[in-house]
Amino acid sequence: MSASSPRTPVPVEDARIAPKPGLRRFHQARWDEPLIFELTSPGERGVGVPVTDLPVPALPAGLARAEAPRLPEMSQPHVLRHYMRLSQETLGVDLNVDVGQGTCTMKYSPKVNDSFVRDPRIASLHPLQDEGTVQGVLEILYRLEGLLKEISGMDRVSLQPASGSSAIYANVSMIRAYHASRGEGELRDEIITTQFSHPTNAAAPKTAGYRVITLMPDADGYPDIEALRAAVGPRTAALLITNPEDTGIFNPRIEEFVRLVHEVGGLCCYDQANANGILGITRARDAGFDLCHFNLHKTFSTPHMCGGPAAGASAVTSALEPFLPRPTIEFDGSRYYVDDDRPESIGKIRPFYGVVSNLVRAYAWIMALGAQGLRDVAETSVLNNNYLISKVLEIKGVSLPYARGRRRVEQARYSWEKLNADTGIHSEQIGYRVADFGTHYWTSHHPYLVPEPMTLEPTESYSQADLDEYARILAEVAREAYEEPETVRTAPHNGPIHSMRDASLEDPGTWAVTWRAYRRKLA
Amino acid sequence: MGGYLAGLSAEARVSFTVGLVVNPVAGVGGRVGLKGSDGAEVQERAFALGAVPQAAERASVALAELRARRPDVSVLTVAGAMGEAAARAAGIVPEVVFAAADPTSAADTIAAARSLAPQVDLLLFAGGDGTARDVLEAVGDALPVLGIPTGVKMHSAVFAVNPRAAGEVAADYSRLRDAEVVDRVDGSPRLFGHLRVPDVPARVQQRKTGSSGVTPDAVSGIAAELGSLVAPGELLILGPGTTTRAVAAVWGADVPVLGVNVLQDTKLLAADVTADQLLKLVAETPAHIALTPIGGQGFLLGRGNQQLSPEVLRAVGLERLHVVATEAKVVALGGRPLLVDTGDDALDRAFPRYVRVGTGWRRTILYPLNHSPSHPLNHPNHPLNERQS
Ligand SMILES: Cc1ncc(COP(=O)(O)O)c(C=O)c1O
């Protein structure tokens, strides 16, 4: 055949199709999309409502608006196109190897769970419907409480809180009600927490009016038990502690912590938002705790906030049961009902039953896995984490401070201190560059206790190949930091927007979360 | 830079010779509220205000500790007030190899250090940042050096955390590091160079770092908390620092950043006071003290606030001493403990092992305060120790 024949195979080196790279050549869409309010076109409509001859009753006078709302006027395809474009400018949970957002437990949420939530039998319910007409959803909530009682070892669970923080606030409120009921409400005005516990464990009690004492980690990164000894006393209302802490280190002296607080008459409240590594392995009750909470988003199917709405569960021993948020959901042997007659209750943490869509997903998730499945989740996430640790520690410039030689549970907080000393590149800059490869990255809560921190949490959802890909991305960015730091310093290059100045996020003067605020402040 | 004694434990050294240079007037400005003691004019003013030199006494504490740990130590020093007297006070018979003019000056420190350097294993000097600059000029990185802290502010990283620690460290160290010599010039800190100093993180201080910034909401929380602790009519003595200054500013009081200042009912009552003035004030009116640690170093007392003398502290009472700092500043200490060096050992030891640092309204961090070498910082696994290796 002649060289000009269209059938001549193309030599590999001439191929337009390059071999698959070890690293993804990612580039995110950039639509330069205006705000939806700027897309308004007077008279444009999503649905043409037919004119009718039938009599339309007038609105009651008190309900009629003086003028029409200033909503954007748009057709359905324009609305759809707008949101599709915005979605392409984000890095959603189903798009990326989402192991970089440590402490967020980013896992795959089975799509079948969404179908239950969208089912009209759930989606069309109204929270003010008569109990007799919502027996099905009450049964789900009642049974979910039963499952969480087993998972935590506690006696009662409220599903009302709207998030992890809301559950911690509910727990603090119950702690206050408990001490008040014993005539010690005024005396016990101090709550103890640790620096590596999630910041809500300090913020919620402060909001509730407590004095908050924070313990720093000891030399090995464990909560400092000597400091706890110095902190406890007759004014101690409770210890609020996350375990494993955000470092992924399990506190081996947790029972002693509980004992020291109980000895002075305080309560112990376990933040189990990071439960992914301990499901079916340890329980708050067995460690002696009086209260605990779960994030039903994160651990139990629904992705963490911004990936979806949240839901929290507050679990308590029977001593604290009278103070649970009201109403509780009860079963009398033949029907489910709502018990709102709870005189010692702290009241409502949120309207109605809770965030039902997330509660349904959590129930479906637990039921699909079963007891052994939950334990498999924990073991797989711990295995994944320790595999990723071994890969990451091969990279130049990174270290895993504290608790040397001890395994982490489900997440790990690393330090780029050496890379920073060698190259001047900061952890945040590494994060911006990691986004160029189509995935997330997180540093740590502020202020940074671990210098130049990075927190990774590979849940059970990721395969070995996924983890290898993430480690490859980090290795490449670290190489760039050493060999071509400008590339990292000026990142992101492949995203829809360039780096932001965090300071503007902390200045209320620049916030514009509504169209009105935007027009007032920025337009 | 070569090994010198680095890597050799104290026992392994055959004989151990220490050079000693004391700046006899170092620190005289402290209790009388001067911001340093360098220069004949400042020294004259200090003495006119009733200052009593303490350098020799503090140097002898260090030497006594060194001698207790290394009975075989030989000390080479300068005649009279520049070393000999301090050595004798510690029960050591030194070999005097240099004589200085009277009154002594910076030139004598430089000449003495130069003549001692080739003959000793370690040069101990007693002084502050000005003295450290003189030693740097004299010996550079030619031999290991350690400062016995006797100055006023001491921003440099070349000093032991207190005189006793200087003796401990001199007796036993195995590694050296480059430590910054910093001094204030026209009101702002300047780096002059590095001395080779024993690397014992728990016992040798860090350099002072710049202000980590005080955010308005943290400071207003701290101010509200402090305000709730002080009863009407009581005094609030504010130590130096940008944090305490910002707290005063919340109340509309403009206080100098370097001195010790006294407020009453949130108004400035007396600015930049001396130890004697404080003692008179607190004898008449119940008082509280609010201090902020020095950024990066962790010192609460004994660096730049000697006006808060042991007598003043005892008169007020340690339970009325409040420590305040932003969370960011506490975290920036990187696990290094808070430190006190009041000049009175018993008082230093009376401080609790953990101190509540007020970081905002109703928020405290319980933070360790170091007065023992058994502090976790000395643990080889401590991240600070790992980071240095
Ligand atoms: C340990 C821990 N506690 C509490 C929370 C707060 O949960 P939420 O973000 O739902 O308020 C989180 C957040 O993920 C967390 O990681």
PDB file of N, CA and C in Angstrom, chain A residues 190 195 199 202-203 206 209-216 218-220 224 226-228 230-231 401-402 404 417 446-449 451, chain B residues 225 228-229 327-332 334-335 353-354 356 360-368 376-377 379-383 386-387:
ATOM      1  N   GLU A 190     -17.832  25.591  84.069  1.00  0.00           N
ATOM      2  CA  GLU A 190     -16.662  25.405  83.204  1.00  0.00           C
ATOM      3  C   GLU A 190     -16.786  24.137  82.364  1.00  0.00           C
ATOM      4  N   GLN A 195      -7.377  21.129  72.284  1.00  0.00           N
ATOM      5  CA  GLN A 195      -7.067  21.943  71.111  1.00  0.00           C
ATOM      6  C   GLN A 195      -7.262  21.168  69.808  1.00  0.00           C
ATOM      7  N   PRO A 199     -13.326  22.500  66.668  1.00  0.00           N
ATOM      8  CA  PRO A 199     -13.555  23.797  67.343  1.00  0.00           C
ATOM      9  C   PRO A 199     -14.978  23.989  67.883  1.00  0.00           C
ATOM     10  N   ALA A 202     -15.528  23.856  71.601  1.00  0.00           N
ATOM     11  CA  ALA A 202     -15.319  25.080  72.387  1.00  0.00           C
ATOM     12  C   ALA A 202     -16.418  26.094  72.083  1.00  0.00           C
ATOM     13  N   ALA A 203     -16.787  26.193  70.820  1.00  0.00           N
ATOM     14  CA  ALA A 203     -17.730  27.247  70.414  1.00  0.00           C
ATOM     15  C   ALA A 203     -19.128  27.010  70.978  1.00  0.00           C
ATOM     16  N   LYS A 206     -19.414  27.830  74.682  1.00  0.00           N
ATOM     17  CA  LYS A 206     -19.276  29.271  74.883  1.00  0.00           C
ATOM     18  C   LYS A 206     -20.582  29.969  74.512  1.00  0.00           C
ATOM     19  N   GLY A 209     -23.009  29.875  77.142  1.00  0.00           N
ATOM     20  CA  GLY A 209     -22.712  30.664  78.336  1.00  0.00           C
ATOM     21  C   GLY A 209     -21.672  30.063  79.269  1.00  0.00           C
ATOM     22  N   TYR A 210     -21.039  28.983  78.867  1.00  0.00           N
ATOM     23  CA  TYR A 210     -20.010  28.375  79.714  1.00  0.00           C
ATOM     24  C   TYR A 210     -18.658  29.063  79.551  1.00  0.00           C
ATOM     25  N   ARG A 211     -17.812  28.897  80.566  1.00  0.00           N
ATOM     26  CA  ARG A 211     -16.390  29.232  80.440  1.00  0.00           C
ATOM     27  C   ARG A 211     -15.708  28.012  79.838  1.00  0.00           C
ATOM     28  N   VAL A 212     -14.858  28.225  78.871  1.00  0.00           N
ATOM     29  CA  VAL A 212     -14.254  27.105  78.164  1.00  0.00           C
ATOM     30  C   VAL A 212     -12.751  27.060  78.432  1.00  0.00           C
ATOM     31  N   ILE A 213     -12.277  25.900  78.854  1.00  0.00           N
ATOM     32  CA  ILE A 213     -10.855  25.703  79.115  1.00  0.00           C
ATOM     33  C   ILE A 213     -10.328  24.716  78.085  1.00  0.00           C
ATOM     34  N   THR A 214      -9.351  25.127  77.319  1.00  0.00           N
ATOM     35  CA  THR A 214      -8.823  24.261  76.269  1.00  0.00           C
ATOM     36  C   THR A 214      -7.472  23.685  76.708  1.00  0.00           C
ATOM     37  N   LEU A 215      -7.320  22.372  76.551  1.00  0.00           N
ATOM     38  CA  LEU A 215      -6.055  21.716  76.899  1.00  0.00           C
ATOM     39  C   LEU A 215      -5.204  21.583  75.641  1.00  0.00           C
ATOM     40  N   MET A 216      -3.916  21.867  75.775  1.00  0.00           N
ATOM     41  CA  MET A 216      -3.011  21.699  74.644  1.00  0.00           C
ATOM     42  C   MET A 216      -2.527  20.245  74.619  1.00  0.00           C
ATOM     43  N   ASP A 218       0.041  17.073  74.585  1.00  0.00           N
ATOM     44  CA  ASP A 218       1.345  16.866  75.215  1.00  0.00           C
ATOM     45  C   ASP A 218       2.389  16.635  74.119  1.00  0.00           C
ATOM     46  N   ALA A 219       3.599  16.289  74.545  1.00  0.00           N
ATOM     47  CA  ALA A 219       4.702  16.214  73.587  1.00  0.00           C
ATOM     48  C   ALA A 219       4.455  15.189  72.482  1.00  0.00           C
ATOM     49  N   ASP A 220       3.641  14.173  72.762  1.00  0.00           N
ATOM     50  CA  ASP A 220       3.374  13.153  71.758  1.00  0.00           C
ATOM     51  C   ASP A 220       2.116  13.445  70.948  1.00  0.00           C
ATOM     52  N   ASP A 224      -3.291  16.242  76.922  1.00  0.00           N
ATOM     53  CA  ASP A 224      -2.371  16.251  78.064  1.00  0.00           C
ATOM     54  C   ASP A 224      -3.135  15.913  79.345  1.00  0.00           C
ATOM     55  N   GLU A 226      -2.000  15.522  82.358  1.00  0.00           N
ATOM     56  CA  GLU A 226      -1.587  16.366  83.499  1.00  0.00           C
ATOM     57  C   GLU A 226      -2.378  17.666  83.478  1.00  0.00           C
ATOM     58  N   ALA A 227      -2.562  18.199  82.286  1.00  0.00           N
ATOM     59  CA  ALA A 227      -3.345  19.435  82.157  1.00  0.00           C
ATOM     60  C   ALA A 227      -4.786  19.182  82.592  1.00  0.00           C
ATOM     61  N   LEU A 228      -5.324  18.018  82.234  1.00  0.00           N
ATOM     62  CA  LEU A 228      -6.697  17.715  82.654  1.00  0.00           C
ATOM     63  C   LEU A 228      -6.772  17.677  84.181  1.00  0.00           C
ATOM     64  N   ALA A 230      -5.042  19.318  86.200  1.00  0.00           N
ATOM     65  CA  ALA A 230      -4.980  20.690  86.702  1.00  0.00           C
ATOM     66  C   ALA A 230      -6.275  21.446  86.422  1.00  0.00           C
ATOM     67  N   ALA A 231      -7.045  20.968  85.440  1.00  0.00           N
ATOM     68  CA  ALA A 231      -8.232  21.733  85.026  1.00  0.00           C
ATOM     69  C   ALA A 231      -9.494  21.345  85.782  1.00  0.00           C
ATOM     70  N   PRO A 401       3.823  14.473  62.225  1.00  0.00           N
ATOM     71  CA  PRO A 401       4.266  14.754  63.587  1.00  0.00           C
ATOM     72  C   PRO A 401       3.459  13.975  64.637  1.00  0.00           C
ATOM     73  N   TYR A 402       4.051  13.862  65.796  1.00  0.00           N
ATOM     74  CA  TYR A 402       3.393  13.277  66.979  1.00  0.00           C
ATOM     75  C   TYR A 402       3.254  11.753  66.882  1.00  0.00           C
ATOM     76  N   ARG A 404       4.808   9.015  67.374  1.00  0.00           N
ATOM     77  CA  ARG A 404       5.699   8.301  66.460  1.00  0.00           C
ATOM     78  C   ARG A 404       5.534   6.797  66.566  1.00  0.00           C
ATOM     79  N   GLU A 417       6.376  21.192  56.933  1.00  0.00           N
ATOM     80  CA  GLU A 417       7.310  22.159  57.504  1.00  0.00           C
ATOM     81  C   GLU A 417       8.666  22.116  56.800  1.00  0.00           C
ATOM     82  N   HIS A 446      -7.859  26.666  62.098  1.00  0.00           N
ATOM     83  CA  HIS A 446      -6.947  27.712  62.572  1.00  0.00           C
ATOM     84  C   HIS A 446      -7.071  27.840  64.079  1.00  0.00           C
ATOM     85  N   PRO A 447      -6.062  28.330  64.789  1.00  0.00           N
ATOM     86  CA  PRO A 447      -4.709  28.534  64.277  1.00  0.00           C
ATOM     87  C   PRO A 447      -3.976  27.206  64.128  1.00  0.00           C
ATOM     88  N   TYR A 448      -3.033  27.170  63.212  1.00  0.00           N
ATOM     89  CA  TYR A 448      -2.315  25.928  62.915  1.00  0.00           C
ATOM     90  C   TYR A 448      -1.398  25.532  64.084  1.00  0.00           C
ATOM     91  N   LEU A 449      -1.667  24.395  64.663  1.00  0.00           N
ATOM     92  CA  LEU A 449      -0.812  23.891  65.733  1.00  0.00           C
ATOM     93  C   LEU A 449       0.316  23.071  65.118  1.00  0.00           C
ATOM     94  N   PRO A 451       2.670  22.834  62.123  1.00  0.00           N
ATOM     95  CA  PRO A 451       3.084  23.805  61.115  1.00  0.00           C
ATOM     96  C   PRO A 451       2.838  23.298  59.698  1.00  0.00           C
TER      97      PRO A 451
ATOM     98  N   GLU B 225     -13.305  40.201  79.535  1.00  0.00           N
ATOM     99  CA  GLU B 225     -13.025  39.217  80.581  1.00  0.00           C
ATOM    100  C   GLU B 225     -12.213  39.848  81.708  1.00  0.00           C
ATOM    101  N   SER B 228     -14.148  42.159  83.821  1.00  0.00           N
ATOM    102  CA  SER B 228     -15.086  41.536  84.758  1.00  0.00           C
ATOM    103  C   SER B 228     -14.381  41.017  86.016  1.00  0.00           C
ATOM    104  N   LEU B 229     -13.047  40.913  85.960  1.00  0.00           N
ATOM    105  CA  LEU B 229     -12.301  40.384  87.106  1.00  0.00           C
ATOM    106  C   LEU B 229     -11.881  41.486  88.078  1.00  0.00           C
ATOM    107  N   GLU B 327      -5.279  33.354  70.779  1.00  0.00           N
ATOM    108  CA  GLU B 327      -5.061  31.932  70.539  1.00  0.00           C
ATOM    109  C   GLU B 327      -3.888  31.746  69.573  1.00  0.00           C
ATOM    110  N   ALA B 328      -3.807  32.608  68.575  1.00  0.00           N
ATOM    111  CA  ALA B 328      -2.735  32.482  67.577  1.00  0.00           C
ATOM    112  C   ALA B 328      -1.367  32.637  68.239  1.00  0.00           C
ATOM    113  N   LYS B 329      -1.270  33.544  69.202  1.00  0.00           N
ATOM    114  CA  LYS B 329       0.019  33.748  69.872  1.00  0.00           C
ATOM    115  C   LYS B 329       0.389  32.523  70.721  1.00  0.00           C
ATOM    116  N   VAL B 330      -0.601  31.971  71.399  1.00  0.00           N
ATOM    117  CA  VAL B 330      -0.326  30.782  72.218  1.00  0.00           C
ATOM    118  C   VAL B 330       0.151  29.643  71.318  1.00  0.00           C
ATOM    119  N   VAL B 331      -0.546  29.452  70.222  1.00  0.00           N
ATOM    120  CA  VAL B 331      -0.192  28.359  69.326  1.00  0.00           C
ATOM    121  C   VAL B 331       1.192  28.593  68.712  1.00  0.00           C
ATOM    122  N   ALA B 332       1.527  29.865  68.455  1.00  0.00           N
ATOM    123  CA  ALA B 332       2.831  30.166  67.859  1.00  0.00           C
ATOM    124  C   ALA B 332       3.989  29.859  68.810  1.00  0.00           C
ATOM    125  N   GLY B 334       4.461  27.114  69.830  1.00  0.00           N
ATOM    126  CA  GLY B 334       4.878  25.815  69.309  1.00  0.00           C
ATOM    127  C   GLY B 334       5.105  24.775  70.396  1.00  0.00           C
ATOM    128  N   GLY B 335       4.366  24.851  71.477  1.00  0.00           N
ATOM    129  CA  GLY B 335       4.524  23.857  72.533  1.00  0.00           C
ATOM    130  C   GLY B 335       5.572  24.242  73.564  1.00  0.00           C
ATOM    131  N   ARG B 353       2.020  24.634  87.677  1.00  0.00           N
ATOM    132  CA  ARG B 353       2.600  23.969  86.519  1.00  0.00           C
ATOM    133  C   ARG B 353       1.792  24.254  85.253  1.00  0.00           C
ATOM    134  N   TYR B 354       0.530  24.589  85.423  1.00  0.00           N
ATOM    135  CA  TYR B 354      -0.315  24.964  84.280  1.00  0.00           C
ATOM    136  C   TYR B 354      -0.968  26.310  84.575  1.00  0.00           C
ATOM    137  N   ARG B 356      -3.737  29.353  83.281  1.00  0.00           N
ATOM    138  CA  ARG B 356      -4.865  29.654  82.393  1.00  0.00           C
ATOM    139  C   ARG B 356      -4.559  30.930  81.618  1.00  0.00           C
ATOM    140  N   GLY B 360      -9.939  35.069  75.212  1.00  0.00           N
ATOM    141  CA  GLY B 360     -11.144  35.744  74.742  1.00  0.00           C
ATOM    142  C   GLY B 360     -12.173  35.712  75.851  1.00  0.00           C
ATOM    143  N   TRP B 361     -13.361  36.185  75.524  1.00  0.00           N
ATOM    144  CA  TRP B 361     -14.445  36.183  76.509  1.00  0.00           C
ATOM    145  C   TRP B 361     -14.752  34.750  76.921  1.00  0.00           C
ATOM    146  N   ARG B 362     -14.550  34.477  78.197  1.00  0.00           N
ATOM    147  CA  ARG B 362     -14.839  33.151  78.756  1.00  0.00           C
ATOM    148  C   ARG B 362     -14.062  32.024  78.103  1.00  0.00           C
ATOM    149  N   ARG B 363     -12.923  32.362  77.536  1.00  0.00           N
ATOM    150  CA  ARG B 363     -12.121  31.299  76.934  1.00  0.00           C
ATOM    151  C   ARG B 363     -10.699  31.345  77.462  1.00  0.00           C
ATOM    152  N   THR B 364     -10.214  30.180  77.896  1.00  0.00           N
ATOM    153  CA  THR B 364      -8.826  30.098  78.334  1.00  0.00           C
ATOM    154  C   THR B 364      -8.181  28.872  77.706  1.00  0.00           C
ATOM    155  N   ILE B 365      -6.871  28.945  77.551  1.00  0.00           N
ATOM    156  CA  ILE B 365      -6.091  27.765  77.203  1.00  0.00           C
ATOM    157  C   ILE B 365      -5.264  27.441  78.433  1.00  0.00           C
ATOM    158  N   LEU B 366      -5.314  26.189  78.858  1.00  0.00           N
ATOM    159  CA  LEU B 366      -4.493  25.781  79.995  1.00  0.00           C
ATOM    160  C   LEU B 366      -3.121  25.442  79.440  1.00  0.00           C
ATOM    161  N   TYR B 367      -2.116  26.206  79.829  1.00  0.00           N
ATOM    162  CA  TYR B 367      -0.821  26.101  79.151  1.00  0.00           C
ATOM    163  C   TYR B 367       0.276  25.789  80.166  1.00  0.00           C
ATOM    164  N   PRO B 368       1.207  24.904  79.818  1.00  0.00           N
ATOM    165  CA  PRO B 368       2.248  24.546  80.783  1.00  0.00           C
ATOM    166  C   PRO B 368       3.240  25.680  81.031  1.00  0.00           C
ATOM    167  N   PRO B 376       8.301  18.070  79.578  1.00  0.00           N
ATOM    168  CA  PRO B 376       8.224  17.238  78.367  1.00  0.00           C
ATOM    169  C   PRO B 376       9.061  17.770  77.203  1.00  0.00           C
ATOM    170  N   LEU B 377       9.341  19.064  77.229  1.00  0.00           N
ATOM    171  CA  LEU B 377      10.160  19.611  76.148  1.00  0.00           C
ATOM    172  C   LEU B 377      11.526  18.936  76.075  1.00  0.00           C
ATOM    173  N   HIS B 379      11.993  15.881  76.416  1.00  0.00           N
ATOM    174  CA  HIS B 379      11.759  14.543  75.902  1.00  0.00           C
ATOM    175  C   HIS B 379      12.294  14.487  74.468  1.00  0.00           C
ATOM    176  N   PRO B 380      13.103  13.475  74.129  1.00  0.00           N
ATOM    177  CA  PRO B 380      13.675  13.463  72.779  1.00  0.00           C
ATOM    178  C   PRO B 380      12.619  13.373  71.688  1.00  0.00           C
ATOM    179  N   ASN B 381      11.423  12.826  72.015  1.00  0.00           N
ATOM    180  CA  ASN B 381      10.374  12.713  71.002  1.00  0.00           C
ATOM    181  C   ASN B 381       9.613  14.001  70.788  1.00  0.00           C
ATOM    182  N   HIS B 382       9.863  15.003  71.612  1.00  0.00           N
ATOM    183  CA  HIS B 382       9.106  16.240  71.452  1.00  0.00           C
ATOM    184  C   HIS B 382       9.354  16.806  70.061  1.00  0.00           C
ATOM    185  N   PRO B 383       8.271  17.195  69.373  1.00  0.00           N
ATOM    186  CA  PRO B 383       8.442  17.676  67.999  1.00  0.00           C
ATOM    187  C   PRO B 383       9.468  18.806  67.875  1.00  0.00           C
ATOM    188  N   GLU B 386      12.779  17.211  67.580  1.00  0.00           N
ATOM    189  CA  GLU B 386      12.965  16.543  66.287  1.00  0.00           C
ATOM    190  C   GLU B 386      13.250  17.553  65.200  1.00  0.00           C
ATOM    191  N   ARG B 387      12.513  18.665  65.258  1.00  0.00           N
ATOM    192  CA  ARG B 387      12.628  19.640  64.188  1.00  0.00           C
ATOM    193  C   ARG B 387      14.027  20.237  64.120  1.00  0.00           C
TER     194      ARG B 387
END
